[in-house]
Coordinates of C-alpha atoms in Angstrom, one line a residue:
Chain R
X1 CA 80.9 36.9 183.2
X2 CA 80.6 40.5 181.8
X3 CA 83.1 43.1 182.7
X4 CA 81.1 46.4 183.6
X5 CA 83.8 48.9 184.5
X6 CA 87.4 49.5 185.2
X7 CA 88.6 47.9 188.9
X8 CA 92.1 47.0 190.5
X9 CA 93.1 44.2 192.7
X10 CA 96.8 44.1 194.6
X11 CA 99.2 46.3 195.7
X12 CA 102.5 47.5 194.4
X13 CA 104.2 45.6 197.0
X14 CA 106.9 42.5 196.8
X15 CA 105.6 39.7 196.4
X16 CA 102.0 40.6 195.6
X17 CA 100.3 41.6 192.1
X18 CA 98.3 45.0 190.8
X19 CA 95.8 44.2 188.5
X20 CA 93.6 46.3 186.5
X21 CA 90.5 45.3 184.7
X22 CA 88.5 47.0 182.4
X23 CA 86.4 46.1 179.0
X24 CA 87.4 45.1 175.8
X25 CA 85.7 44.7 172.4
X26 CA 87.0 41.3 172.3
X27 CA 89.5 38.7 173.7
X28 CA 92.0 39.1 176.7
X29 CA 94.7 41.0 176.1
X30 CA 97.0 41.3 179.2
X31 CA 100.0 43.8 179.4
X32 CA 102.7 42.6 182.0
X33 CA 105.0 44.6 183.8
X34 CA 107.3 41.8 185.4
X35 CA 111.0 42.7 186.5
X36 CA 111.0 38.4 186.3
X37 CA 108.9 38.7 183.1
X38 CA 111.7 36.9 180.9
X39 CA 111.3 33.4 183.0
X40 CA 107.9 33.9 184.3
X41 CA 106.3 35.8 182.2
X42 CA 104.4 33.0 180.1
X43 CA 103.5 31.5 183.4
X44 CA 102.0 34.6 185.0
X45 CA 100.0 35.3 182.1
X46 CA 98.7 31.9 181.6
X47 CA 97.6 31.9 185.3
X48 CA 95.5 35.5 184.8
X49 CA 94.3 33.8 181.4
X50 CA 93.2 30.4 183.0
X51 CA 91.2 32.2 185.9
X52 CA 89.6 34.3 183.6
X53 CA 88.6 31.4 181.8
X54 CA 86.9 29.8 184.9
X55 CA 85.2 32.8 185.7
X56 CA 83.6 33.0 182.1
X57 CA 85.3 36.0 180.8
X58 CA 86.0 36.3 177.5
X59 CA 86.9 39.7 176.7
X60 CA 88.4 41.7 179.1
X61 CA 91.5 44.1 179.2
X62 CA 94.1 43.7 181.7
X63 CA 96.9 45.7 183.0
X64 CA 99.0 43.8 185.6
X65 CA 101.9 45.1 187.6
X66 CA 104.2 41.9 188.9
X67 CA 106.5 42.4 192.0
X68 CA 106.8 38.5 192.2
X69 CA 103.5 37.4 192.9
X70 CA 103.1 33.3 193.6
X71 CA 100.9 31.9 191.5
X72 CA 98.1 31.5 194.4
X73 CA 98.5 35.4 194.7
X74 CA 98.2 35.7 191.1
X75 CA 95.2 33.5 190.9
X76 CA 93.7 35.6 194.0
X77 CA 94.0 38.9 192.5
X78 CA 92.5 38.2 189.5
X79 CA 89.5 36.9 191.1
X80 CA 89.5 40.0 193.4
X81 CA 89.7 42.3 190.3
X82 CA 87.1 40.4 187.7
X83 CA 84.5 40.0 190.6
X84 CA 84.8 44.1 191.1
X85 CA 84.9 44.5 187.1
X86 CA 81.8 42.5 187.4
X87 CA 80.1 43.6 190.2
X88 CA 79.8 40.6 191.5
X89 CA 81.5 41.1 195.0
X90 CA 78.4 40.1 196.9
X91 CA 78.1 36.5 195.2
X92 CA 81.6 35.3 195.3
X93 CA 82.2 32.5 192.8
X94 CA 83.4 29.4 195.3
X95 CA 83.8 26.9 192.4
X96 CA 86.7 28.6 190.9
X97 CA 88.5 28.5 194.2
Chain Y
X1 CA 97.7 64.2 206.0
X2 CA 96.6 67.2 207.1
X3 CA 98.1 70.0 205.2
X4 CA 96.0 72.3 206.5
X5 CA 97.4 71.8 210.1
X6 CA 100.6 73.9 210.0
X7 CA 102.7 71.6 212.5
X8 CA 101.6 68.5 209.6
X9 CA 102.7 71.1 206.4
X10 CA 106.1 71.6 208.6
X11 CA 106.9 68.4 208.4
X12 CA 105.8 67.7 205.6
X13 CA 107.8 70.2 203.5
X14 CA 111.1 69.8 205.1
X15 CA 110.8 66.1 204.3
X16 CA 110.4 67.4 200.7
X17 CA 112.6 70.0 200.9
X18 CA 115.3 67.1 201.9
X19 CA 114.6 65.5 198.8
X20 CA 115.3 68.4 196.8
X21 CA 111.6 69.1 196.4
X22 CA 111.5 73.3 196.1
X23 CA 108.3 74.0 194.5
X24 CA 105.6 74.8 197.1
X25 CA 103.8 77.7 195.2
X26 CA 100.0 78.3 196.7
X27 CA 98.9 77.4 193.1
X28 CA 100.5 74.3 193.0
X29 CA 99.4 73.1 197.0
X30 CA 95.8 74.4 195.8
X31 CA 95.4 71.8 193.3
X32 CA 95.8 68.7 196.0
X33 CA 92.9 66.7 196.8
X34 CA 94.7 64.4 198.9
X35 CA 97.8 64.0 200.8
X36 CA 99.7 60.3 201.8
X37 CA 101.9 60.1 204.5
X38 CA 104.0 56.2 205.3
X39 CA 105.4 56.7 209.1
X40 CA 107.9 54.4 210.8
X41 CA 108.1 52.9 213.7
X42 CA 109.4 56.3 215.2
X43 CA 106.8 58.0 213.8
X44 CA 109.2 60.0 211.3
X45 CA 107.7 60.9 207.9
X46 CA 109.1 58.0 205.2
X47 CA 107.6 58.5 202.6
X48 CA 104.3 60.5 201.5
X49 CA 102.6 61.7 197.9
X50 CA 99.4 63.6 196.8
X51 CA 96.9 63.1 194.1
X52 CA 95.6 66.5 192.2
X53 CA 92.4 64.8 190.0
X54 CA 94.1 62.0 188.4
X55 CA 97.8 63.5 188.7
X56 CA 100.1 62.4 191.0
X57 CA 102.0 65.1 192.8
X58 CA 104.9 65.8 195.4
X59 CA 106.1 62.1 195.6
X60 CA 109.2 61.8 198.0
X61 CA 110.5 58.8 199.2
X62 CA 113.3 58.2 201.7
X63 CA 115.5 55.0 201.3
X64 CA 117.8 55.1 204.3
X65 CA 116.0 52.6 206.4
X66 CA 114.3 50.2 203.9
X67 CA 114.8 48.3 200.8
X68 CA 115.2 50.3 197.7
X69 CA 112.0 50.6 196.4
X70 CA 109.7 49.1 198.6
X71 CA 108.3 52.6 200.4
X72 CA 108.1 53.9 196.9
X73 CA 105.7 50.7 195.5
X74 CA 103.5 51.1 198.4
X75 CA 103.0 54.7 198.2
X76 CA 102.2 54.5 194.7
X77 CA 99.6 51.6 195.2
X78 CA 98.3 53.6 198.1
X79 CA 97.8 56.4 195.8
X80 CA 96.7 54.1 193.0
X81 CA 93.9 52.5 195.6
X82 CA 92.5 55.7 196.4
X83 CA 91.8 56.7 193.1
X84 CA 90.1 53.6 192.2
X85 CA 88.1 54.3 194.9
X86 CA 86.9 57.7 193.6
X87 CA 86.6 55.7 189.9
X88 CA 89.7 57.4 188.8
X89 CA 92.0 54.6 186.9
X90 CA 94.0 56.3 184.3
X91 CA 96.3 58.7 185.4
X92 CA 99.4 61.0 184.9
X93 CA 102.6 61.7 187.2
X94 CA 105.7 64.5 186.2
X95 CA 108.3 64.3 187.2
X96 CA 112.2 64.4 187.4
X97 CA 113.8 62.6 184.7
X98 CA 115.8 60.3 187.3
X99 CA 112.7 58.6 188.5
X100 CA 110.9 58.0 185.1
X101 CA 112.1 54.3 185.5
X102 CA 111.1 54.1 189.1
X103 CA 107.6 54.8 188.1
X104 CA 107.8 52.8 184.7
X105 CA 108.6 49.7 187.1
X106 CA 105.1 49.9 188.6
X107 CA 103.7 50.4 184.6
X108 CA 103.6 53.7 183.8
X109 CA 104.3 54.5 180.3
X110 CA 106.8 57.5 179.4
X111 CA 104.8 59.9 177.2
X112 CA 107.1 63.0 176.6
X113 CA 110.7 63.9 178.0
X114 CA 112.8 67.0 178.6
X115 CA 116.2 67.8 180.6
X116 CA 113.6 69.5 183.3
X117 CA 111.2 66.4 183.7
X118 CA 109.0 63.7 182.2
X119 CA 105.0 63.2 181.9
X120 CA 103.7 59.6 182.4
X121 CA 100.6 57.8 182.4
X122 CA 99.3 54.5 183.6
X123 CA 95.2 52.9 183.7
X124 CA 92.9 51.1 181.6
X125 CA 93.4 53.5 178.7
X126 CA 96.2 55.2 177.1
X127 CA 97.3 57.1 174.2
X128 CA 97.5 54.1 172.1
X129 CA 93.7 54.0 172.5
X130 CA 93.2 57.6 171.8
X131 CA 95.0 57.6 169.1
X132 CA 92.9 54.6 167.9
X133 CA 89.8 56.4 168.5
X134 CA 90.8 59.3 166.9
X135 CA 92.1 57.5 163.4
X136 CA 88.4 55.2 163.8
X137 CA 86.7 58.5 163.4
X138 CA 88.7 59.5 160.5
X139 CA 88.0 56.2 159.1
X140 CA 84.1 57.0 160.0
X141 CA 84.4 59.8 157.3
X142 CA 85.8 57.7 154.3
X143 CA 89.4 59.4 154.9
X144 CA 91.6 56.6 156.4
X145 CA 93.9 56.7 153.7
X146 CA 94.2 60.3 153.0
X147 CA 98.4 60.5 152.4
X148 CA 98.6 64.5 153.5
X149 CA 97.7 64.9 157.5
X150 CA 97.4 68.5 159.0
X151 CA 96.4 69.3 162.3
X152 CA 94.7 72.2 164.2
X153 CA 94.7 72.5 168.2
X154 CA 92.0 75.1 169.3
X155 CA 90.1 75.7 172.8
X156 CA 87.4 77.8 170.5
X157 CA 85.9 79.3 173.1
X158 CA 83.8 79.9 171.0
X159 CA 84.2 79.0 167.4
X160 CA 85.0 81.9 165.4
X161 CA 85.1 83.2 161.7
X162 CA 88.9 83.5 162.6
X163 CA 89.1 79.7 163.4
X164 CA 87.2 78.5 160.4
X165 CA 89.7 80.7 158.4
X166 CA 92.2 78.6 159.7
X167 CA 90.4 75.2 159.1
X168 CA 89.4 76.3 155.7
X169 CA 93.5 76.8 155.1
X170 CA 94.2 73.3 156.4
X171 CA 91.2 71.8 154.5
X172 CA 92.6 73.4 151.0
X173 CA 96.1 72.5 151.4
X174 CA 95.6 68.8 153.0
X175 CA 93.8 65.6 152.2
X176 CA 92.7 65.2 155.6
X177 CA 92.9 67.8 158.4
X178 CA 92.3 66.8 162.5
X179 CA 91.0 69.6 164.4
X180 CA 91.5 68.7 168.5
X181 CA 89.5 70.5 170.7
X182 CA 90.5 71.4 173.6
X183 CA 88.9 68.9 176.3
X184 CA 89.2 70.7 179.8
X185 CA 85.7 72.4 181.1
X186 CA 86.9 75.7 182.6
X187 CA 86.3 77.9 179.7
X188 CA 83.1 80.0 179.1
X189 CA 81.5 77.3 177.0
X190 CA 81.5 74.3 178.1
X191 CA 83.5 71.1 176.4
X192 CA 80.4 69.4 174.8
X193 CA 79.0 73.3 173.5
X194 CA 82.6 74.3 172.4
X195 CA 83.1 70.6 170.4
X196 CA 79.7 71.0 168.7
X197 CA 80.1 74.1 167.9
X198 CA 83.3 73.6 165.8
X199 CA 81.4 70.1 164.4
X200 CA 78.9 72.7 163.1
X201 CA 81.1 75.2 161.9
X202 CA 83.0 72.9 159.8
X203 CA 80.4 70.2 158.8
X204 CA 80.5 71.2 154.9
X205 CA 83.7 70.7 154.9
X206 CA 84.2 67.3 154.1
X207 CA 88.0 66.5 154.9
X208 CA 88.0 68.1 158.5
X209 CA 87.3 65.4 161.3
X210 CA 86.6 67.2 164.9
X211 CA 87.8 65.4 167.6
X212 CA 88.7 65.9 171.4
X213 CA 92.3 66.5 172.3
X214 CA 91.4 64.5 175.7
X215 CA 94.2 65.0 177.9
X216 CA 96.9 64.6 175.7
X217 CA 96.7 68.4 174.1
X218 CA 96.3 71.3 175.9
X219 CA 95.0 69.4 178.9
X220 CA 94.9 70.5 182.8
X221 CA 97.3 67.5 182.7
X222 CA 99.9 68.7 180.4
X223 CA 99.6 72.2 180.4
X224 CA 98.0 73.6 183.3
X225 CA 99.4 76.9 182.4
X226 CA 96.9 77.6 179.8
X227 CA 94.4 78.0 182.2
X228 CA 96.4 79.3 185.4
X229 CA 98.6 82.3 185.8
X230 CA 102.5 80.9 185.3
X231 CA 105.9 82.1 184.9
X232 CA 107.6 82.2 181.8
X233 CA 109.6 79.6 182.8
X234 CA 107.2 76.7 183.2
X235 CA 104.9 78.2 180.7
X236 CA 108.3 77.4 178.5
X237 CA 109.2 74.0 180.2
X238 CA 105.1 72.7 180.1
X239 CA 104.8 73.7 176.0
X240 CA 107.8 72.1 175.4
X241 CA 106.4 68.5 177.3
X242 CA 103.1 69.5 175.4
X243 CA 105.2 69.7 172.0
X244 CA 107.0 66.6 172.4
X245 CA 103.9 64.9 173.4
X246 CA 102.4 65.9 170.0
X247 CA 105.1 64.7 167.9
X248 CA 106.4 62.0 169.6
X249 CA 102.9 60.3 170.3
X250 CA 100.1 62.0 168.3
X251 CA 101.3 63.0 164.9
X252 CA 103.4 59.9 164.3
X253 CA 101.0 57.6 165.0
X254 CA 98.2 59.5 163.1
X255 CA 100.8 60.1 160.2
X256 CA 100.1 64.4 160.8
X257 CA 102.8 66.3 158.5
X258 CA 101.9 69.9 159.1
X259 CA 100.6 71.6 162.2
X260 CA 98.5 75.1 161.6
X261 CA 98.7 78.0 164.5
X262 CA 97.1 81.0 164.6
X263 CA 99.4 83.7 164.6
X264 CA 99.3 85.0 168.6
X265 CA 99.3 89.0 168.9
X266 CA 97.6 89.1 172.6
X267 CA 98.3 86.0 174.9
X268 CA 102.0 85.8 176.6
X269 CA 101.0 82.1 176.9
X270 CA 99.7 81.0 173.8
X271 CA 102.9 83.1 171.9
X272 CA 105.2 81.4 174.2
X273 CA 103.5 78.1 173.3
X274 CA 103.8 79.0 169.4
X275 CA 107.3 79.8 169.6
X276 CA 108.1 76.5 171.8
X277 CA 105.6 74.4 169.0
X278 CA 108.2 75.8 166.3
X279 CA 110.9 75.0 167.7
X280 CA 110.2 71.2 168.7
X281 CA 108.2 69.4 166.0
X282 CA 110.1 70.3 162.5
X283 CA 110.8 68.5 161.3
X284 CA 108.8 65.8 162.3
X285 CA 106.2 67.8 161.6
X286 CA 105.7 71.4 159.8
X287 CA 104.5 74.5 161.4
X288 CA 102.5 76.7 159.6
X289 CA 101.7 80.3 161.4
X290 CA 98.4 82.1 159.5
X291 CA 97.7 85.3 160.4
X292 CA 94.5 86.0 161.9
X293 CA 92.0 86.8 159.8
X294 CA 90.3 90.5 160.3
X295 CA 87.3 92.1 160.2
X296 CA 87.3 95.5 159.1
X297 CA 90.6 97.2 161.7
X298 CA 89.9 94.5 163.7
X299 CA 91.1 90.9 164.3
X300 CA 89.3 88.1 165.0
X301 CA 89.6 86.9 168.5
X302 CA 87.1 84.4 170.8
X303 CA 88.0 86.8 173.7
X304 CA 86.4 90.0 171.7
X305 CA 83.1 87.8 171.4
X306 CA 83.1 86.8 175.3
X307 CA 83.2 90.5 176.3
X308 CA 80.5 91.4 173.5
X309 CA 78.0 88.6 175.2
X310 CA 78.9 90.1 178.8
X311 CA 78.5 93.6 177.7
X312 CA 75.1 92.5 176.0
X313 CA 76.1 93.5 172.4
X314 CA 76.0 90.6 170.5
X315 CA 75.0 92.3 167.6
X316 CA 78.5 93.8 167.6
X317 CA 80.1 90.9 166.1
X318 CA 77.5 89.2 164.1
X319 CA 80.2 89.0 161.6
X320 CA 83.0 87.6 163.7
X321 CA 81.4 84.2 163.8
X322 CA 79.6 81.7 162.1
X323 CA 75.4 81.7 161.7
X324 CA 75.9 78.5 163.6
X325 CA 77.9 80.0 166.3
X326 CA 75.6 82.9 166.4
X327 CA 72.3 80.8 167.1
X328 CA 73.7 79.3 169.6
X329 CA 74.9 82.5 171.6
X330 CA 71.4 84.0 170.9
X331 CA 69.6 81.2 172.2
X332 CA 71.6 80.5 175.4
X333 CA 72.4 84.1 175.8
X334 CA 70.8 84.2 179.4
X335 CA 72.7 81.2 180.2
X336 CA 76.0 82.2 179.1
X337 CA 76.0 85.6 180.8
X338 CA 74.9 84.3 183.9
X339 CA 77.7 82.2 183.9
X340 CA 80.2 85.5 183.5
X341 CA 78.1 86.8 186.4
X342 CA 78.7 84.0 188.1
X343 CA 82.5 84.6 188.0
X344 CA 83.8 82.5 184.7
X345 CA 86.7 84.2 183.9
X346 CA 85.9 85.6 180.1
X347 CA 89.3 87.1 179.6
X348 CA 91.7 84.6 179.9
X349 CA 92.0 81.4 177.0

């Protein structure tokens, strides 16, 4: 799946995730902002990686903003975010879920 | 909110005001697009914060009910939300230095510092990618590993004989000279004119790359008193954030040494800003002053050929600016003076 423009997914809020997605030449390249980055922050990243991966995206930029998101919420906002990136909002993709 | 109601602006600014917010100066309200408010069960005012284009303004949270924090992270993600909305996802927020970690806990990046405040920025791009752009178009010219860096911030509205003087100075005395063109559209000529303008003005020479300052120099965002009246005092404390900015972010990264002005014998604000510029980057960076060049009694200034082209005497100062610069002014002269008539402001930067 292509990215086609910059979109956001989450809020700023405990428990939940903010992620931004926008293009890249090449590769994912995630910067986390995790107060619990030091224990989970190899986790959380590999969760945004693996969904991307499902969804077929293989460059892609993404800023995330952690405030303790589960992995399910994680996994969530990143399909929220890539399917706006992609414009793809009206065709959600079930098989990843 | 509706500022605009007065009951609403009431409340609003004695919630501000409680927070130590003071500044409520019709210039700075006039630049809000949008206004937040977060009310409690009570309906008291918790926590609220505007968006001016992509800048985050009047932020104030209160704590006393809630955990600390939380109000803030959902006013900022409300704010954040709404300018996605509107296609807006890199923006900028000053503000007090106390709160710069607040705001770098929901992933804004610190960009420049004084005792008065701090500028910040969070989105999909950053100065890390400017300043990649910027070195990729150096590189585009065969000069990527030119040792001596000099740099030259104009608006060039329009390019002048008096501004080639001053790139011609760089050129000699560096390997490789950036010249950062001033990005905002409110001046006479527009963004795209004015940075093709100084492309054409300077193609021969084959060291000088012409680039956009984007928002990082000289920007609405950084500096908004280049383009609107302000007090000495913020014209002083917005330089300096635009100084540090520069040296902190721009010049190391793109390894600039020496920084040419042009001397300022007419605008309060751009002398202020020279004064500020040499007093923060050496000696990080050098700061070169060059006299402006003359022509006959008189010197060089953009401003001069602005009135010429409203007073429909171009001919006037055929020698103030280059052929290329000329053409252009002849064959868009309609254009450009109906945009005076329309009320563009030709006197200002």
């Amino acid at each position: 799946m292509e990215i086609k423009k910059t979109a956001i997914a989450g809020t700023l809020e405990s428990s939940d995730i903010q992620l931004m997605i926008s293009q890249a030449d090449s590769g994912i390249a995630i910067d986390l902002q995790s107060d619990v980055k030091k224990v989970f922050g190899d986790q959380i990243e590999a969760v945004i990686t693996t969904t991307l991966n499902e969804m077929g995206v293989t460059s892609a930029k993404v800023k995330a903003v952690d405030k303790g998101a589960l992995d399910c919420v994680i996994k969530a906002r990143t399909i929220a975010a890539v399917q706006r990136a992609a414009e793809t909002t009206a065709t959600p993709a079930w098989e990843v879920l | 909110m509706n500022l605009n109601d007065p009951a609403v602006f009431k409340e609003w600014q004695e919630f501000l005001e409680s927070l130590g917010v003071t500044n409520f100066q019709a210039n700075e309200r006039q630049q809000i697009d949008t206004t937040l408010g977060m009310y409690n069960e009570r309906g008291n005012l918790v926590a609220t914060g505007s968006v001016a284009g992509n800048v985050l303004k009047y932020i104030g949270v209160c704590n006393k009910f809630s955990t600390q924090g939380s109000h803030f992270n959902s006013i900022v993600s409300a704010l954040m939300n709404l300018l996605a909305q509107r296609g807006v996802f890199h923006l900028f927020v000053f503000t007090k230095v106390k709160y710069t970690t607040s705001f770098q806990h929901v992933g804004f990046h610190e960009l420049a510092r004084t005792d008065l405040g701090v500028i910040l920025e969070t989105g999909d791009t950053g100065v890390t990618d400017y300043v990649h752009r910027v070195a990729q178009a150096a590189a585009k010219q065969n000069l990527a590993t030119a040792s001596k860096v000099g740099a030259i911030v104009m608006n060039a509205n329009p390019f002048t004989r008096g501004h080639r003087y001053l790139v011609e100075r760089a050129a000699r005395e560096n390997d490789l000279v950036y010249v950062f063109v001033v990005n905002d559209d409110v001046s006479l000529f527009t963004t795209t004119e004015r940075l093709a303008l100084v492309k054409a003005g300077t193609a021969d020479l084959t060291n000088v790359v012409v680039v956009s300052g984007d928002q990082y120099m000289v920007s609405y965002v950084t500096f908004p008193a280049y383009f609107l009246p302000t007090q000495d005092d913020a014209i002083r404390y917005q330089t300096t954030l635009d100084a540090r900015l520069f040296r902190d972010q721009i010049a190391s990264a793109l390894h600039i040494t020496t920084r040419y002005l042009g001397s300022e014998p007419f605008s309060r604000t751009t002398g202020i800003y020279n004064q500020v510029l040499q007093t923060e980057l050496p000696p990080t960076v050098t700061v070169k002053v060059i006299d402006r060049q003359t022509s006959g009694d008189n010197v060089i200034t953009a401003t001069q050929v602005r009135r010429a082209l409203a007073d429909n005497a171009l001919a006037t100062v055929r020698n103030w600016v280059p052929t290329t610069t000329y053409q252009f002014m002849q064959q868009n002269l309609t254009t450009l003076q109906a945009r005076i008539q329309e009320g563009m402001n030709i006197n200002g930067n």
